[in-house]
């Protein structure tokens, strides 16, 4: 049996251990985690006046990123209600859902208060840490079947290597 790269091990485990719904859930969690982390980084850079990013405005009104998230979730809802069956669990649908949800969750305080409390000091760090932790934990739990299979295969590969005589 030839040596497979770790990437190939993950790809094989992804397709053999997860059904289409589990694949979509994993993709959505990973998209949420990546998008939320990216948005946090970008918004902190904008606030600090660093990097190439700037706030988007139209007619003098700031366009908050939850608006894009609502639009993305509306699109996913349209696919769920009226889309072709194979689109329901398509990776693009899962990514759009995860990213859209991250954009909304990231500005949840603004939606609750209906005013821009995004940068208020009260609890901002704890909210960042909590949402980041939830995103990471959800991604890990969604990926557990894949991670278990890869770990099992790596252990088996190690045992095969140990049982082979030196110089074989």
Short mmCIF file of N, CA, C and O in Angstrom, two decimals, residues 4-52:
data_model
loop_
_atom_site.label_atom_id
_atom_site.label_comp_id
_atom_site.label_asym_id
_atom_site.label_seq_id
_atom_site.Cartn_x
_atom_site.Cartn_y
_atom_site.Cartn_z
N UNK A 4 -0.01 7.86 1.11
CA UNK A 4 -0.87 8.94 0.65
C UNK A 4 -0.52 10.21 1.40
O UNK A 4 -0.17 10.16 2.57
N UNK A 5 -0.62 11.33 0.74
CA UNK A 5 -0.39 12.59 1.44
C UNK A 5 -1.51 12.82 2.45
O UNK A 5 -2.59 12.24 2.34
N UNK A 6 -1.25 13.66 3.43
CA UNK A 6 -2.26 13.97 4.44
C UNK A 6 -3.47 14.63 3.77
O UNK A 6 -4.61 14.35 4.14
N UNK A 7 -3.23 15.46 2.77
CA UNK A 7 -4.34 16.11 2.05
C UNK A 7 -5.20 15.04 1.38
O UNK A 7 -6.44 15.10 1.45
N UNK A 8 -4.57 14.06 0.76
CA UNK A 8 -5.33 12.97 0.12
C UNK A 8 -6.10 12.16 1.16
O UNK A 8 -7.22 11.72 0.90
N UNK A 9 -5.50 11.98 2.34
CA UNK A 9 -6.18 11.26 3.43
C UNK A 9 -7.45 12.02 3.84
O UNK A 9 -8.52 11.43 4.01
N UNK A 10 -7.35 13.34 3.99
CA UNK A 10 -8.52 14.14 4.37
C UNK A 10 -9.57 14.11 3.27
O UNK A 10 -10.76 13.99 3.55
N UNK A 11 -9.16 14.22 2.01
CA UNK A 11 -10.12 14.19 0.91
C UNK A 11 -10.85 12.84 0.87
O UNK A 11 -12.07 12.79 0.75
N UNK A 12 -10.10 11.76 1.02
CA UNK A 12 -10.71 10.42 1.01
C UNK A 12 -11.67 10.26 2.19
O UNK A 12 -12.79 9.77 2.03
N UNK A 13 -11.25 10.69 3.38
CA UNK A 13 -12.11 10.57 4.56
C UNK A 13 -13.35 11.44 4.42
O UNK A 13 -14.45 11.04 4.80
N UNK A 14 -13.21 12.63 3.84
CA UNK A 14 -14.34 13.53 3.63
C UNK A 14 -15.41 12.84 2.79
O UNK A 14 -16.59 12.86 3.14
N UNK A 15 -15.01 12.22 1.69
CA UNK A 15 -15.99 11.59 0.80
C UNK A 15 -16.49 10.24 1.32
O UNK A 15 -17.63 9.88 1.08
N UNK A 16 -15.66 9.51 2.06
CA UNK A 16 -16.10 8.19 2.51
C UNK A 16 -16.84 8.21 3.85
O UNK A 16 -17.65 7.33 4.10
N UNK A 17 -16.57 9.19 4.69
CA UNK A 17 -17.15 9.21 6.03
C UNK A 17 -18.38 10.10 6.16
O UNK A 17 -19.16 9.94 7.09
N UNK A 18 -18.55 11.07 5.27
CA UNK A 18 -19.64 12.03 5.40
C UNK A 18 -20.64 11.86 4.27
O UNK A 18 -20.25 11.75 3.10
N UNK A 19 -21.93 11.87 4.63
CA UNK A 19 -22.94 11.88 3.57
C UNK A 19 -23.07 13.33 3.07
O UNK A 19 -22.42 14.24 3.58
N UNK A 20 -23.90 13.54 2.07
CA UNK A 20 -24.00 14.87 1.45
C UNK A 20 -24.41 15.95 2.45
O UNK A 20 -23.89 17.07 2.42
N UNK A 21 -25.32 15.63 3.37
CA UNK A 21 -25.74 16.60 4.37
C UNK A 21 -24.61 16.94 5.34
O UNK A 21 -24.43 18.11 5.71
N UNK A 22 -23.85 15.94 5.75
CA UNK A 22 -22.72 16.19 6.65
C UNK A 22 -21.62 16.99 5.94
O UNK A 22 -20.97 17.84 6.56
N UNK A 23 -21.41 16.71 4.67
CA UNK A 23 -20.44 17.49 3.90
C UNK A 23 -20.85 18.96 3.84
O UNK A 23 -20.04 19.86 4.04
N UNK A 24 -22.13 19.20 3.58
CA UNK A 24 -22.64 20.57 3.54
C UNK A 24 -22.49 21.26 4.89
O UNK A 24 -22.12 22.44 4.96
N UNK A 25 -22.79 20.54 5.96
CA UNK A 25 -22.65 21.12 7.31
C UNK A 25 -21.21 21.49 7.59
O UNK A 25 -20.93 22.57 8.12
N UNK A 26 -20.29 20.61 7.25
CA UNK A 26 -18.87 20.90 7.47
C UNK A 26 -18.42 22.11 6.65
O UNK A 26 -17.76 23.02 7.17
N UNK A 27 -18.80 22.14 5.40
CA UNK A 27 -18.43 23.28 4.54
C UNK A 27 -19.01 24.58 5.11
O UNK A 27 -18.33 25.61 5.16
N UNK A 28 -20.27 24.55 5.54
CA UNK A 28 -20.91 25.74 6.09
C UNK A 28 -20.19 26.22 7.36
O UNK A 28 -19.94 27.42 7.52
N UNK A 29 -19.83 25.29 8.27
CA UNK A 29 -19.12 25.67 9.50
C UNK A 29 -17.76 26.26 9.17
O UNK A 29 -17.33 27.25 9.77
N UNK A 30 -17.04 25.62 8.24
CA UNK A 30 -15.72 26.14 7.89
C UNK A 30 -15.83 27.51 7.22
O UNK A 30 -15.01 28.40 7.48
N UNK A 31 -16.84 27.69 6.37
CA UNK A 31 -17.06 28.99 5.72
C UNK A 31 -17.42 30.04 6.77
O UNK A 31 -16.93 31.17 6.71
N UNK A 32 -18.27 29.68 7.73
CA UNK A 32 -18.62 30.61 8.82
C UNK A 32 -17.36 31.02 9.57
O UNK A 32 -17.11 32.21 9.80
N UNK A 33 -16.56 30.04 9.97
CA UNK A 33 -15.36 30.31 10.75
C UNK A 33 -14.38 31.19 9.98
O UNK A 33 -13.87 32.18 10.52
N UNK A 34 -14.13 30.84 8.73
CA UNK A 34 -13.20 31.64 7.92
C UNK A 34 -13.71 33.04 7.66
O UNK A 34 -12.97 34.02 7.78
N UNK A 35 -15.00 33.15 7.31
CA UNK A 35 -15.57 34.47 7.03
C UNK A 35 -15.61 35.33 8.28
O UNK A 35 -15.25 36.51 8.24
N UNK A 36 -16.04 34.76 9.40
CA UNK A 36 -16.10 35.53 10.63
C UNK A 36 -14.71 36.01 11.03
O UNK A 36 -14.52 37.18 11.37
N UNK A 37 -13.72 35.14 10.94
CA UNK A 37 -12.35 35.53 11.28
C UNK A 37 -11.84 36.62 10.33
O UNK A 37 -11.21 37.59 10.77
N UNK A 38 -12.11 36.45 9.04
CA UNK A 38 -11.68 37.45 8.06
C UNK A 38 -12.35 38.80 8.28
O UNK A 38 -11.69 39.85 8.25
N UNK A 39 -13.64 38.78 8.54
CA UNK A 39 -14.38 40.03 8.78
C UNK A 39 -13.86 40.71 10.05
O UNK A 39 -13.71 41.94 10.08
N UNK A 40 -13.60 39.96 11.09
CA UNK A 40 -13.05 40.54 12.32
C UNK A 40 -11.72 41.23 12.01
O UNK A 40 -11.47 42.35 12.44
N UNK A 41 -10.86 40.54 11.29
CA UNK A 41 -9.56 41.12 10.94
C UNK A 41 -9.70 42.38 10.10
O UNK A 41 -9.04 43.39 10.36
N UNK A 42 -10.57 42.33 9.11
CA UNK A 42 -10.77 43.49 8.22
C UNK A 42 -11.36 44.67 8.99
O UNK A 42 -10.90 45.80 8.84
N UNK A 43 -12.35 44.42 9.84
CA UNK A 43 -12.96 45.53 10.56
C UNK A 43 -11.99 46.15 11.56
O UNK A 43 -11.99 47.36 11.75
N UNK A 44 -11.16 45.33 12.18
CA UNK A 44 -10.15 45.89 13.08
C UNK A 44 -9.14 46.72 12.28
O UNK A 44 -8.70 47.78 12.75
N UNK A 45 -8.76 46.26 11.09
CA UNK A 45 -7.83 47.02 10.24
C UNK A 45 -8.46 48.34 9.80
O UNK A 45 -7.79 49.39 9.82
N UNK A 46 -9.73 48.32 9.43
CA UNK A 46 -10.42 49.56 9.03
C UNK A 46 -10.44 50.53 10.20
O UNK A 46 -10.14 51.72 10.06
N UNK A 47 -10.79 50.02 11.35
CA UNK A 47 -10.87 50.87 12.55
C UNK A 47 -9.52 51.50 12.88
O UNK A 47 -9.45 52.65 13.30
N UNK A 48 -8.44 50.74 12.64
CA UNK A 48 -7.09 51.23 12.92
C UNK A 48 -6.52 52.07 11.77
O UNK A 48 -5.45 52.63 11.89
N UNK A 49 -7.25 52.13 10.65
CA UNK A 49 -6.78 52.88 9.49
C UNK A 49 -5.63 52.21 8.77
O UNK A 49 -4.83 52.85 8.09
N UNK A 50 -5.54 50.89 8.88
CA UNK A 50 -4.46 50.13 8.26
C UNK A 50 -5.00 49.28 7.11
O UNK A 50 -6.16 48.90 7.10
N UNK A 51 -4.13 48.99 6.16
CA UNK A 51 -4.49 48.10 5.08
C UNK A 51 -5.30 48.78 3.99
O UNK A 51 -5.63 49.96 4.07
N UNK A 52 -5.67 48.00 2.99
CA UNK A 52 -6.35 48.59 1.82
C UNK A 52 -7.86 48.75 1.98
O UNK A 52 -8.50 49.37 1.15
#
